[in-house]
Coordinates of C-alpha atoms and ligand atoms in Angstrom, one line a residue:
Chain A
X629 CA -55.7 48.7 -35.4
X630 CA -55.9 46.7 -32.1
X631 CA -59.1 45.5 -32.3
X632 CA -57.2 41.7 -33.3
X633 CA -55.5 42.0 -29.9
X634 CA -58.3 42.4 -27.4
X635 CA -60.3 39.1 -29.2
X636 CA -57.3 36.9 -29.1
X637 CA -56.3 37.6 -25.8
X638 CA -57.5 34.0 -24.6
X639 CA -55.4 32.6 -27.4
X640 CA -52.5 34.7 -26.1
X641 CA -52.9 33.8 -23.3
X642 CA -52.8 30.1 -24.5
X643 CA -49.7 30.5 -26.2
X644 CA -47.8 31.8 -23.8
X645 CA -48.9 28.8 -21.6
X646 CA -47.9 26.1 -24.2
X647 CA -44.6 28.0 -25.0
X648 CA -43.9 27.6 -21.1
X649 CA -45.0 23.9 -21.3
X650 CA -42.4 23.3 -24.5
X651 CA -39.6 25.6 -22.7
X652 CA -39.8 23.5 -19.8
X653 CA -40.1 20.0 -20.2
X654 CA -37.6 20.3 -22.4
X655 CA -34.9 22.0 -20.4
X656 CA -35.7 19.7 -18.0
X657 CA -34.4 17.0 -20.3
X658 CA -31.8 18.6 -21.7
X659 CA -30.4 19.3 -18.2
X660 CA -31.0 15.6 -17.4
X661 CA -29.9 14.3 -20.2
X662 CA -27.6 16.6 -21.9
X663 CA -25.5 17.1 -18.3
X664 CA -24.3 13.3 -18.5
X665 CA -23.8 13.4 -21.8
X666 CA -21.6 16.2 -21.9
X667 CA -19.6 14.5 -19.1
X668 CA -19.2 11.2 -21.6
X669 CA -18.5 13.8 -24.3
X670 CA -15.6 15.4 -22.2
X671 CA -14.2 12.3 -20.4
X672 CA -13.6 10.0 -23.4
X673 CA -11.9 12.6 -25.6
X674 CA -8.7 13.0 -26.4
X675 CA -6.0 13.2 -23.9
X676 CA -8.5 12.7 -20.7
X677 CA -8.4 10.5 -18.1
X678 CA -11.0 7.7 -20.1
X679 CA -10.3 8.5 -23.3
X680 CA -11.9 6.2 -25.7
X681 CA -11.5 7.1 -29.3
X682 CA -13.9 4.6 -30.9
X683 CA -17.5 5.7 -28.2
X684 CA -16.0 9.1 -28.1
X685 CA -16.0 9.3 -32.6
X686 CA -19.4 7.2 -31.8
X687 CA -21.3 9.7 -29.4
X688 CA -20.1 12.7 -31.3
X689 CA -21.2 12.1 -34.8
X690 CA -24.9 11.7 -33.3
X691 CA -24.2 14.7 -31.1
X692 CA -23.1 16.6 -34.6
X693 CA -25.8 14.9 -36.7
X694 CA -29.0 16.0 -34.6
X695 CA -27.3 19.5 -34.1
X696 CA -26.8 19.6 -38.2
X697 CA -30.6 18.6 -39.0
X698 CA -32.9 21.7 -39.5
X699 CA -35.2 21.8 -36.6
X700 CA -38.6 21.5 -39.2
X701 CA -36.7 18.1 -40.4
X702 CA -35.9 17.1 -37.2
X703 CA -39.6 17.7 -36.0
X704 CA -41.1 15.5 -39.0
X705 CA -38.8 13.1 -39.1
X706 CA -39.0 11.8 -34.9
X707 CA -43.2 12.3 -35.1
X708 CA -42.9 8.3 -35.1
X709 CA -41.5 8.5 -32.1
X710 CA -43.4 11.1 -30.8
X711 CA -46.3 9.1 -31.0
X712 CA -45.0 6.4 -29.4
X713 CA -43.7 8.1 -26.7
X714 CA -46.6 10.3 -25.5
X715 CA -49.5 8.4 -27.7
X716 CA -50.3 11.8 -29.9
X717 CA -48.6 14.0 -32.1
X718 CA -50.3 17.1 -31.9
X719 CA -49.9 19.4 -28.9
X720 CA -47.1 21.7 -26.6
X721 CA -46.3 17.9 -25.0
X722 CA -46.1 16.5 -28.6
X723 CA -43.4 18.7 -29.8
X724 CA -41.6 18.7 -26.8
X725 CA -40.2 15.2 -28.2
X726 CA -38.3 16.7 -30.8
X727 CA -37.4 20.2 -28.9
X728 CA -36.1 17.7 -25.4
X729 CA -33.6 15.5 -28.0
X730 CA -32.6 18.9 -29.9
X731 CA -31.6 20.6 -26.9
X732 CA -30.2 17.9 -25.5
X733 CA -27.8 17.9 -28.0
X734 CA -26.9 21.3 -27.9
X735 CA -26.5 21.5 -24.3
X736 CA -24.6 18.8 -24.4
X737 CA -22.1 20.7 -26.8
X738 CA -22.1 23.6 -24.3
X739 CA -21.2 21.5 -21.0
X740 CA -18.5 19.8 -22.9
X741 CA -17.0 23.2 -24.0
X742 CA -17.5 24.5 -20.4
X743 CA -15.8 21.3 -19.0
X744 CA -12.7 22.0 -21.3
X745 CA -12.0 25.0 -19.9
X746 CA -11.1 23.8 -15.6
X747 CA -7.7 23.2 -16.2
X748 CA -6.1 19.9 -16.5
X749 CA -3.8 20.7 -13.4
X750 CA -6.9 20.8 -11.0
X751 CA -8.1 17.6 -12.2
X752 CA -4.9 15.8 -11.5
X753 CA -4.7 17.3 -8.1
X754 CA -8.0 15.7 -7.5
X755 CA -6.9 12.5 -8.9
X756 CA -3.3 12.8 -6.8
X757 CA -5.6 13.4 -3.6
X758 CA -7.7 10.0 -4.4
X759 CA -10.3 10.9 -5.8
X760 CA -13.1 8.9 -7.4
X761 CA -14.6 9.6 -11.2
X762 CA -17.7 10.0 -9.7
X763 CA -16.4 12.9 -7.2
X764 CA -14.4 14.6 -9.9
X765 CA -17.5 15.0 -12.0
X766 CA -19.5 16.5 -9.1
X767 CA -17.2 18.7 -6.8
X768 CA -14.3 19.1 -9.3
X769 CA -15.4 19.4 -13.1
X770 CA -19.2 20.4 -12.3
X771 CA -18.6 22.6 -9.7
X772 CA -15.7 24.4 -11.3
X773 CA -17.8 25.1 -14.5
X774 CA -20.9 26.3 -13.2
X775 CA -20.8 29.1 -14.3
X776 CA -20.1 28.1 -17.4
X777 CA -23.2 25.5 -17.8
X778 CA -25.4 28.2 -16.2
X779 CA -25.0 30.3 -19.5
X780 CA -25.1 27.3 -21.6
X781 CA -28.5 26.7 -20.0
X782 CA -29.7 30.3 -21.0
X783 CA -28.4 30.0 -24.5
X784 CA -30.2 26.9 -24.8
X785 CA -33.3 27.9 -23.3
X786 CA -32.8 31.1 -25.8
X787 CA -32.6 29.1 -28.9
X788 CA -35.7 26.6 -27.7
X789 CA -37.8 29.7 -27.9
X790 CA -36.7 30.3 -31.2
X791 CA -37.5 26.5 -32.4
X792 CA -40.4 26.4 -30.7
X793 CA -42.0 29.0 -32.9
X794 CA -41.9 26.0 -35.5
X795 CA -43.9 23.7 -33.2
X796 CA -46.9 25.2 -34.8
X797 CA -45.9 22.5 -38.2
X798 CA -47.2 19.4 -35.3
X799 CA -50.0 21.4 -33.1
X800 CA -47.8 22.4 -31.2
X801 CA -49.1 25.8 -30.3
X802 CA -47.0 28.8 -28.5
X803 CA -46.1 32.6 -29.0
X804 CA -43.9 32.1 -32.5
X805 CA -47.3 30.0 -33.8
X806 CA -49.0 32.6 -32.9
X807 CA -47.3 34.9 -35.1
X808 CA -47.4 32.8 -38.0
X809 CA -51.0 31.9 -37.8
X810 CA -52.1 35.2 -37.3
X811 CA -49.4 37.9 -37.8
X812 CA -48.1 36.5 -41.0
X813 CA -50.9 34.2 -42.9
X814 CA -53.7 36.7 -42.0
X815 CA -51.9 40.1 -42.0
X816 CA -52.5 41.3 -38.5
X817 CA -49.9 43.3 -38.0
X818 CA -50.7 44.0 -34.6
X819 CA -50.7 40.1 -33.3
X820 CA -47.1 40.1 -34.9
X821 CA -45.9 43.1 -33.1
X822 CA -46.8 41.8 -29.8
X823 CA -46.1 38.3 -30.0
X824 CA -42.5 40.0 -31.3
X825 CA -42.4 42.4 -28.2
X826 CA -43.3 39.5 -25.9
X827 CA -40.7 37.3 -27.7
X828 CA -38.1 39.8 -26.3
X829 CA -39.5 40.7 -23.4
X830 CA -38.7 36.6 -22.6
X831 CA -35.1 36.7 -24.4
X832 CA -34.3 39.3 -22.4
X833 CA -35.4 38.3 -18.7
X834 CA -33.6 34.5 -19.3
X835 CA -30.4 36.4 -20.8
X836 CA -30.9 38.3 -17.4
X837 CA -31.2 36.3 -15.3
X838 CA -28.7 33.6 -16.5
X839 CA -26.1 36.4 -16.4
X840 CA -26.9 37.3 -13.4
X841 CA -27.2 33.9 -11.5
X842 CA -23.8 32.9 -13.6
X843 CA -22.0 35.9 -12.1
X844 CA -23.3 35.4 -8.9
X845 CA -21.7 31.7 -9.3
X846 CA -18.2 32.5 -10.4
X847 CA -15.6 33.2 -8.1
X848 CA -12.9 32.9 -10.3
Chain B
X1105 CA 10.2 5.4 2.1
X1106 CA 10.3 5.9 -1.7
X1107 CA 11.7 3.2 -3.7
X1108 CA 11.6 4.0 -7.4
X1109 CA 13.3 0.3 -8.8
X1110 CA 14.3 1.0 -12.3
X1111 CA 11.4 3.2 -13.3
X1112 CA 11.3 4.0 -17.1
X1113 CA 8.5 6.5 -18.7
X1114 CA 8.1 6.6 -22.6
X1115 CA 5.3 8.5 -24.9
X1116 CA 4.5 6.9 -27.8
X1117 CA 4.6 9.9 -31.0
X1118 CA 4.6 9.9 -35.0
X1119 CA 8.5 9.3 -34.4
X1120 CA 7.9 6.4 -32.8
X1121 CA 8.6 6.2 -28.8
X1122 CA 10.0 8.9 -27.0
X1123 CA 11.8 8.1 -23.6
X1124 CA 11.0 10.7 -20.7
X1125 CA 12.4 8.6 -18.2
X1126 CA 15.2 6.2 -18.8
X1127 CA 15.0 2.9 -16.4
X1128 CA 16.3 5.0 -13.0
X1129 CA 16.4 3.7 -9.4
X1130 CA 16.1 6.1 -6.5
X1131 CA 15.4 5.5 -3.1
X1132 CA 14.3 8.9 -0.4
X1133 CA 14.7 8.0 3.2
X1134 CA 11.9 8.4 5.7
X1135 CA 11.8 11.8 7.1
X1136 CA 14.6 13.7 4.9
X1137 CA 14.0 16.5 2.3
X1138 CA 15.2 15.3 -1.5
X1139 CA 15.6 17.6 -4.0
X1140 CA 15.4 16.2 -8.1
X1141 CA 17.2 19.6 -9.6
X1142 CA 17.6 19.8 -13.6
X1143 CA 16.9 21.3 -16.7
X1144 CA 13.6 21.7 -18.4
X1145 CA 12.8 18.9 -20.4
X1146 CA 15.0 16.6 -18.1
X1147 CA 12.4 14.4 -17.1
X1148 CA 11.9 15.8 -13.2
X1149 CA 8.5 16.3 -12.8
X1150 CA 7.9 12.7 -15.1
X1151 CA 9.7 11.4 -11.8
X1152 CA 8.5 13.2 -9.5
X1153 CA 4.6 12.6 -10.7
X1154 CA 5.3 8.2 -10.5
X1155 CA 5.6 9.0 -7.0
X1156 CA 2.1 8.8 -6.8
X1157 CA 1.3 6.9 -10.0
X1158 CA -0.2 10.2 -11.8
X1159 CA 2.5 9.2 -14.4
X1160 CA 2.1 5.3 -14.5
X1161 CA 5.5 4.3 -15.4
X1162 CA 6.6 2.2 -18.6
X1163 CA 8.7 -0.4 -17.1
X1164 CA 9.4 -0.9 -13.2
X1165 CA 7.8 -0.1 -9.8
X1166 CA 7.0 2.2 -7.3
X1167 CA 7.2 1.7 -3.5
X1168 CA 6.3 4.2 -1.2
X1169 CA 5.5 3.1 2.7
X1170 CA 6.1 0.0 2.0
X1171 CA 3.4 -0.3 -1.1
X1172 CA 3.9 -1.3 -4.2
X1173 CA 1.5 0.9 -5.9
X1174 CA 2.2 -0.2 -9.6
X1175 CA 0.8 -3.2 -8.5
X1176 CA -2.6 -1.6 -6.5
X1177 CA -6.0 -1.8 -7.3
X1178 CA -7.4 1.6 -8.6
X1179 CA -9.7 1.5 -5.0
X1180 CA -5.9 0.8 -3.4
X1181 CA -4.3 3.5 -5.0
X1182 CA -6.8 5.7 -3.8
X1183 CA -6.5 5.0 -0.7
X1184 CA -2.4 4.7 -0.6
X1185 CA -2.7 8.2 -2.8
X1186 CA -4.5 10.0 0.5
X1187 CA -1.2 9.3 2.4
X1188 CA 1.3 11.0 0.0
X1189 CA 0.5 15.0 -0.7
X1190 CA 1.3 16.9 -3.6
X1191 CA 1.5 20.7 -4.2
X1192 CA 2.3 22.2 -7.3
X1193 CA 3.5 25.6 -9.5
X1194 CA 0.7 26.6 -10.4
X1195 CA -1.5 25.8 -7.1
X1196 CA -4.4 24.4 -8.4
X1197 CA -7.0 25.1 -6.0
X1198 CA -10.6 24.9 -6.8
X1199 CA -11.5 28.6 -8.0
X1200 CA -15.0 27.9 -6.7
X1201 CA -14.6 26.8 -3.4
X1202 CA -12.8 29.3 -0.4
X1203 CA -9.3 28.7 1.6
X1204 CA -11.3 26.9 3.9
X1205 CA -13.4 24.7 1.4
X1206 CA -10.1 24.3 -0.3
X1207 CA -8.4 22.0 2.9
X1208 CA -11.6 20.2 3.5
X1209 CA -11.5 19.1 -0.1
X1210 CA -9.4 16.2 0.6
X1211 CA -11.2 15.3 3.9
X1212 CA -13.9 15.6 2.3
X1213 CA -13.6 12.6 -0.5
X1214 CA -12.2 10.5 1.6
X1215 CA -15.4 10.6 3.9
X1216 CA -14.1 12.1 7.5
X1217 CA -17.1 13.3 9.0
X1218 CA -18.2 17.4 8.7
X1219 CA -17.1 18.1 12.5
X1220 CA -13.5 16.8 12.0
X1221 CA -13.3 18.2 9.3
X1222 CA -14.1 21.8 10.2
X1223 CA -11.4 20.7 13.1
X1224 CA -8.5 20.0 10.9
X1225 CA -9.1 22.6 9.0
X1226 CA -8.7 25.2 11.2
X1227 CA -5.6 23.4 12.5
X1228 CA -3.9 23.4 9.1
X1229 CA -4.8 27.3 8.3
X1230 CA -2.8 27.4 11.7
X1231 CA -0.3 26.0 10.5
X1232 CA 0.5 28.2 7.6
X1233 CA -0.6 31.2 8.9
X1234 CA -3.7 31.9 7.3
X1235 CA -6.7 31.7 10.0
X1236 CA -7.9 35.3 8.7
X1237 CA -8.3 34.0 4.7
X1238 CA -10.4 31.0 5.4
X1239 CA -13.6 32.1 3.6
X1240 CA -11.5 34.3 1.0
X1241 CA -11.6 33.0 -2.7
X1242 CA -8.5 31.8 -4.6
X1243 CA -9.1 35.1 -6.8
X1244 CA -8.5 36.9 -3.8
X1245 CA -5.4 35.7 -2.8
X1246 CA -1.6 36.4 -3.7
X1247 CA 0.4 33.9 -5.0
X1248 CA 2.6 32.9 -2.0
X1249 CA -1.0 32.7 0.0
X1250 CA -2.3 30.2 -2.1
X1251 CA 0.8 27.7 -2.3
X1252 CA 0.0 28.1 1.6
X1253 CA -3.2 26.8 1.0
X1254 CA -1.8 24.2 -1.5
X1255 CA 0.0 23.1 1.5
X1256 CA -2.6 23.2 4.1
X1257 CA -4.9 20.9 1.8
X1258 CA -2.0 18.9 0.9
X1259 CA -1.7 18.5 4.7
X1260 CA -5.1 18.0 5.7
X1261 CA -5.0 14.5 5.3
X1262 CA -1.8 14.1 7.7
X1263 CA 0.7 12.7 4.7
X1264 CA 3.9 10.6 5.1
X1265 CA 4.7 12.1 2.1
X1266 CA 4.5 15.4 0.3
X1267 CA 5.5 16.1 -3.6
X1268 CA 6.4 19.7 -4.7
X1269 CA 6.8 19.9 -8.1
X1270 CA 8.1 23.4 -8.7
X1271 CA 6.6 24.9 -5.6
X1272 CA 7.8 28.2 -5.6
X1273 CA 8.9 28.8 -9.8
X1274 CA 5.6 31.0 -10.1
X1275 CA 6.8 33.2 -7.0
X1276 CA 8.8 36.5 -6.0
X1277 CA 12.1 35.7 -4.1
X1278 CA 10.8 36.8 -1.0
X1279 CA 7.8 35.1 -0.6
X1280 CA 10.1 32.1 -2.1
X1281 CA 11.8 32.0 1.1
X1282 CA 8.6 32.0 2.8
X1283 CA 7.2 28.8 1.6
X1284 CA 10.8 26.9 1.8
X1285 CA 10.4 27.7 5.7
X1286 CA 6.9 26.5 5.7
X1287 CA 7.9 22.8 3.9
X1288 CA 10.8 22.8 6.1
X1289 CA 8.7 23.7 8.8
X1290 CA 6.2 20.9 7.5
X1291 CA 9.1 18.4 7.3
X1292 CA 10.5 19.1 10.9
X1293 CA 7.6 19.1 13.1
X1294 CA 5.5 16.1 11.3
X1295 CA 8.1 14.7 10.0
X1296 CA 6.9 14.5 6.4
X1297 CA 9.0 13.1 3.6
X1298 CA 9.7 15.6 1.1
X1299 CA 10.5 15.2 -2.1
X1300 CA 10.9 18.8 -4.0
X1301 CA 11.2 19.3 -7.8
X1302 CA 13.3 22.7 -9.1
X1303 CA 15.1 23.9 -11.8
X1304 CA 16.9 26.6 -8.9
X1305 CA 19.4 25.5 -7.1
X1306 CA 19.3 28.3 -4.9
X1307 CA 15.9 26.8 -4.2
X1308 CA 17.1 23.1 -3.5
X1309 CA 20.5 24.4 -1.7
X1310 CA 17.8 26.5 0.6
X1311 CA 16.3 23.1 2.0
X1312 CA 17.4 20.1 0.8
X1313 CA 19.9 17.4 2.5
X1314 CA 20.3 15.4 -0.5
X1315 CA 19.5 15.6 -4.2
X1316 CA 19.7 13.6 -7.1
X1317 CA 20.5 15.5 -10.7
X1318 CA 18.8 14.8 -14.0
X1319 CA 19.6 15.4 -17.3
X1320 CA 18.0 13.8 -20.5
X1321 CA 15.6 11.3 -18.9
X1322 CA 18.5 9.7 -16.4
X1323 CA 19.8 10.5 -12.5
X1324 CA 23.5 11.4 -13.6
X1325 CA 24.6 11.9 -9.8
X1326 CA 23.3 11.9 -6.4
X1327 CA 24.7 14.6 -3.9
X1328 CA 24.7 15.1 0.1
X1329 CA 24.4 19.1 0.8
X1330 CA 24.5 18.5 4.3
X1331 CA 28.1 18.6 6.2
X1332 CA 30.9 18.5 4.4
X1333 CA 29.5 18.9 1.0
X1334 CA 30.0 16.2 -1.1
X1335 CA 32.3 17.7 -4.7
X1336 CA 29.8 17.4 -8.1
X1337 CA 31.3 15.4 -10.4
X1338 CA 29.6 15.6 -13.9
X1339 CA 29.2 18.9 -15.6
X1340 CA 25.6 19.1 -15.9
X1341 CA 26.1 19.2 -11.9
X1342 CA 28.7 21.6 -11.4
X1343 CA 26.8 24.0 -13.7
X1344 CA 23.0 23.7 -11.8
X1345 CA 25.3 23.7 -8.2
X1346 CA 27.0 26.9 -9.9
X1347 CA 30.2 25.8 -9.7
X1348 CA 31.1 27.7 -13.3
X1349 CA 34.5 27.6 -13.9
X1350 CA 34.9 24.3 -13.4
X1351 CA 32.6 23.4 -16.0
X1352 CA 33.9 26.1 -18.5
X1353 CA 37.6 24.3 -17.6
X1354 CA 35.7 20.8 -18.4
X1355 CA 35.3 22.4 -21.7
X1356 CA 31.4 22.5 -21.8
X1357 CA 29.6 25.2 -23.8
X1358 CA 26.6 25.8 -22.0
X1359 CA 25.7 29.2 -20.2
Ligands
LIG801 N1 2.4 13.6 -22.2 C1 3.6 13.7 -22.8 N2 3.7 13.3 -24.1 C2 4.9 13.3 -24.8 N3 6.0 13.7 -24.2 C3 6.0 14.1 -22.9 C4 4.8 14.1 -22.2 N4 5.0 14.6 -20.9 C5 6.4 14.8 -20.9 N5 6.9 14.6 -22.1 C6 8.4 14.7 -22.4 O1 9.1 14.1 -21.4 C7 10.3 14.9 -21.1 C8 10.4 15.2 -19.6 O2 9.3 16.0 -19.2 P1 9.2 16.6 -17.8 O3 7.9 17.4 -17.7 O4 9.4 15.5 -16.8 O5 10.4 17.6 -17.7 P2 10.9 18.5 -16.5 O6 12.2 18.2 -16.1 O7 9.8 18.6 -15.4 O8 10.9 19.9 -17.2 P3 10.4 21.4 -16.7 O9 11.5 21.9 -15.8 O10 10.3 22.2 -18.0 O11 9.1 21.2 -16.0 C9 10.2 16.1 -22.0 O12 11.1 16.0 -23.0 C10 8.8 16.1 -22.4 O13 8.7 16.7 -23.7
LIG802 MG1 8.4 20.0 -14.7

C-alpha cells in the first residue's frame, strides 16, 4: 500500500520546500505590512487619539472586502498582478502574491483587536508623560500587546497553510497540492494520509511554539 | 503655578452639548497641596486632566509655570507635559515592562541617556521604598506598591507639578495612609505642587491645605484646612466636609 510513498519522496520533499517558501514570504509581508496597518486600523477609530472616520470607514472596507473574498477568487482574480509583480504566474513565488495581500489582511484584523485590548488609561499616561505617536506605537501599544500579535502571527501562519493547499489552482506547488494531485484525483490513499499527518505535524509545532513564545512574552 | 482662567469643558452628544465643566477659574500656589473634593460625575477629574491638556478645554486657558499650554505647539506640550506628573487610580503601569523599566519609561522618551537613567532610577525606588521590587512585574505587585511606582515614574523626571486623580480610591485604608505620606513626603522635600483629586474627604482633610469643591461642572467654594479652619458655606460642602446636621438643618435631602 506504500509503494506511492517511497517514488514520490522527491516530490515530497519538493512540496514541503515550496510550502516553506509560500509560508514565509508571506508572513514576512504580512508582518511588514499588516503590523502598520493594524496600527492605522487602531489609531483612526473611534474614540482614539487620531480618530478619522472618513480613512478609517476607507481602510476598513478594503480590510473587510479582501478578508470576505474566497481565497480561490482571490488567487484568480490578483494573477494580473501577480504577473506583474514577479514576471510569472506559476510557481511557490507566484502564489505568494495573493497569500502575502490575504494575510496581510487578516493579520491586520488580529493586531488591531490585540491593540484594543491595552487599556486606554496606559495610553494617556504615556501621552500625559510626553510622549510621541511614534513612541506610543513602539514601547506602549506594541509592546503591551505582544503577546497578543504573537498569537495572531500563529493563527495567521495556521490558516496560510490551509490556503496554500489551493496554490496548486496557479502552480503553485506545496503539501495540500500534493494531496489533491495525488491523494484525491488519483486515489492514493497513502499520499493523502501523510501529506494529512505532516499537515498536523506543522499545525501543531507553530500552535506550539506560538503559545509558548506568547507565554513566555506576557507578564501580565 | 496653576492658573486655570475660566476653563469650560463640553462633549458634544445626540442631545446636543453636554457641559462637564462650566467656565471655572482656579489658581494653585507654587509648592502647596490642593485638593478638588466632589461627587462622581462633578466634573473633578475633567479639571484635573486640563492641567496637563489631556482634556483640551472648550473655552479658556491653562497656565502652569508660567506656560500657556492651550496655546503650545504639540512638540511644546510635550516638552512642558515632562514637567508636570500625573498618577492615577488605577496605576497604569506598563504590564510588560518591571518596577524598574516602569521609572525609566519617562526618561526614557524624553532621551536622558541609559547611565542617568539607571541613576535616577534607583534614586526614585529610594524614595518610595521599593529598591528590593525593581525587576518585579506589575502582576507581581500589591496595589499600594504599584501607586509607589506610579509615583516614582511620575517623579523620575523631577516635576514642578504632580496630578493625582484618585490616587488612593482603589486601596485598603491602611495602605491609603501610606501613599498620602509618600505625596506629602514628595511635596515637602522637592517641593512639588500637588494637586489631588477625591471623592473622600477623609483623604483630602489627611493632606491638603486648601481645596476647592465641585458640584455639577462648577467650583461652588474654595476652603483653607489649614489653621483656623475656614466654616463651609454651601451644602454640597458641609455634607463632603461631614458636617451633617447642618446640612440636614439647611433642609437638603441627600445622605
Ligand atoms: N468623553 C466624555 N464624553 C461625554 N461626557 C463625558 C466625557 N467625559 C466626562 N464626561 C461627563 O463629564 C462629567 C464630569 O466627569 P468627570 O469624569 O470629570 O467626573 P468626576 O468628578 O471625576 O467623577 P468621578 O468621581 O466619578 O470620577 C460627567 O457628567 C461625565 O458624564
Ligand atoms: Mg474622576
Amino acid at each position: 500500500m506504500f509503494d506511492n510513498l517511497l517514488s514520490l519522496m522527491p516530490e515530497i520533499g519538493l512540496a514541503i520546500v515550496q510550502t516553506g517558501v509560500m509560508l514565509f514570504i508571506s508572513m514576512c509581508c504580512a508582518v511588514l505590512f499588516g503590523i502598520p496597518l493594524g496600527v492605522f486600523l487602531y489609531f483612526t477609530g473611534r474614540g482614539q487619539i487620531f480618530e478619522r472616520p472618513v480613512l478609517f470607514r476607507i481602510t476598513n472596507y478594503v480590510v473587510n472586502t479582501v478578508r470576505s473574498l474566497p481565497f480561490v477568487i482571490l488567487l484568480v482574480a490578483l494573477i494580473p498582478l501577480t504577473r506583474v509583480m514577479v514576471g510569472t504566474t506559476i510557481g511557490p513565488v507566484a502564489a505568494a502574491v495573493p497569500l502575502s495581500i490575504a494575510s496581510t489582511a487578516y493579520f491586520a484584523r488580529l493586531v488591531e483587536q490585540s491593540l484594543r485590548e491595552v487599556p486606554k488609561g496606559v495610553i494617556e499616561a504615556a501621552l500625559g508623560m510626553g510622549a510621541t505617536p511614534l513612541q506610543i506605537t513602539w514601547k506602549v501599544l506594541l509592546a503591551e500587546a505582544r503577546s497578543g500579535i504573537v498569537l495572531g502571527i500563529t493563527l495567521t501562519t495556521i490558516s496560510l497553510l490551509s490556503y496554500s493547499a489551493m496554490a496548486g489552482i496557479v502552480g503553485g506547488g506545496g503539501i495540500g497540492d500534493l494531496a489533491i494531485r495525488f491523494g484525491y484525483y488519483r486515489f492514493q490513499t497513502d499520499v493523502m494520509i501523510l501529506t494529512v499527518i505532516l499537515l498536523i505535524i506543522f499545525v501543531q509545532i507553530i500552535q506550539f511554539s506560538g503559545n509558548f513564545l506568547a507565554r513566555l512574552l506576557d507578564k501580565r | 503655578m496653576i492658573v486655570l482662567e475660566q476653563v469650560s469643558k463640553s462633549y458634544r452628544s445626540k442631545d446636543g452639548l453636554i457641559s462637564a465643566v462650566a467656565p471655572t477659574s482656579l489658581e494653585v500656589a507654587e509648592g502647596e497641596i490642593f485638593g478638588i473634593i466632589g461627587q462622581s460625575g462633578a466634573g473633578k477629574s475633567t479639571i484635573l486632566r486640563m492641567m496637563n491638556l489631556l482634556e483640551a478645554p472648550t473655552t479658556g486657558s491653562v497656565i502652569v509655570n508660567g506656560r500657556d499650554l492651550t496655546k503650545c505647539s504639540p512638540q511644546e506640550l510635550r516638552v512642558a507635559r515632562r514637567s508636570i506628573g500625573m498618577i492615577f487610580q488605577h496605576f497604569y503601569l506598563l504590564q510588560n515592562r518591571t518596577a524598574a523599566d516602569n521609572i525609566a519609561f519617562p526618561l526614557e522618551i524624553s532621551g536622558v541617556p541609559k547611565k542617568n537613567r539607571e541613576q535616577r532610577v534607583k534614586q526614585c525606588l529610594e524614595i518610595v521604598g521599593l529598591e528590593d521590587k525593581a525587576s518585579a512585574y506589575p502582576a507581581q505587585l500589591s496595589g499600594g506598591q504599584k501607586q509607589r511606582v506610579a509615583i516614582a515614574r511620575a517623579l523620575a523626571t523631577e516635576p514642578k507639578v504632580l496630578l493625582c486623580d484618585e490616587p488612593t480610591s482603589a486601596l485598603d485604608p491602611q495602605t491609603t495612609g501610606v501613599i498620602l505620606e509618600f505625596i506629602r513626603d514628595i511635596n515637602k522635600r522637592f517641593g512639588v505642587t500637588i494637586v489631588l483629586v477625591s471623592h473622600d474627604m477623609e483623604v483630602v482633610k489627611h493632606i491638603c491645605g486648601r481645596i476647592a469643591v465641585m458640584e455639577h461642572g462648577s467650583i461652588v467654594e474654595t476652603l483653607d484646612l489649614s489653621g483656623t479652619g475656614q466654616k463651609p458655606t454651601t451644602e454640597i460642602a458641609k455634607l463632603l466636609l461631614g458636617d451633617r446636621r447642618e446640612a440636614l438643618k439647611g433642609g437638603v435631602a441627600y445622605v
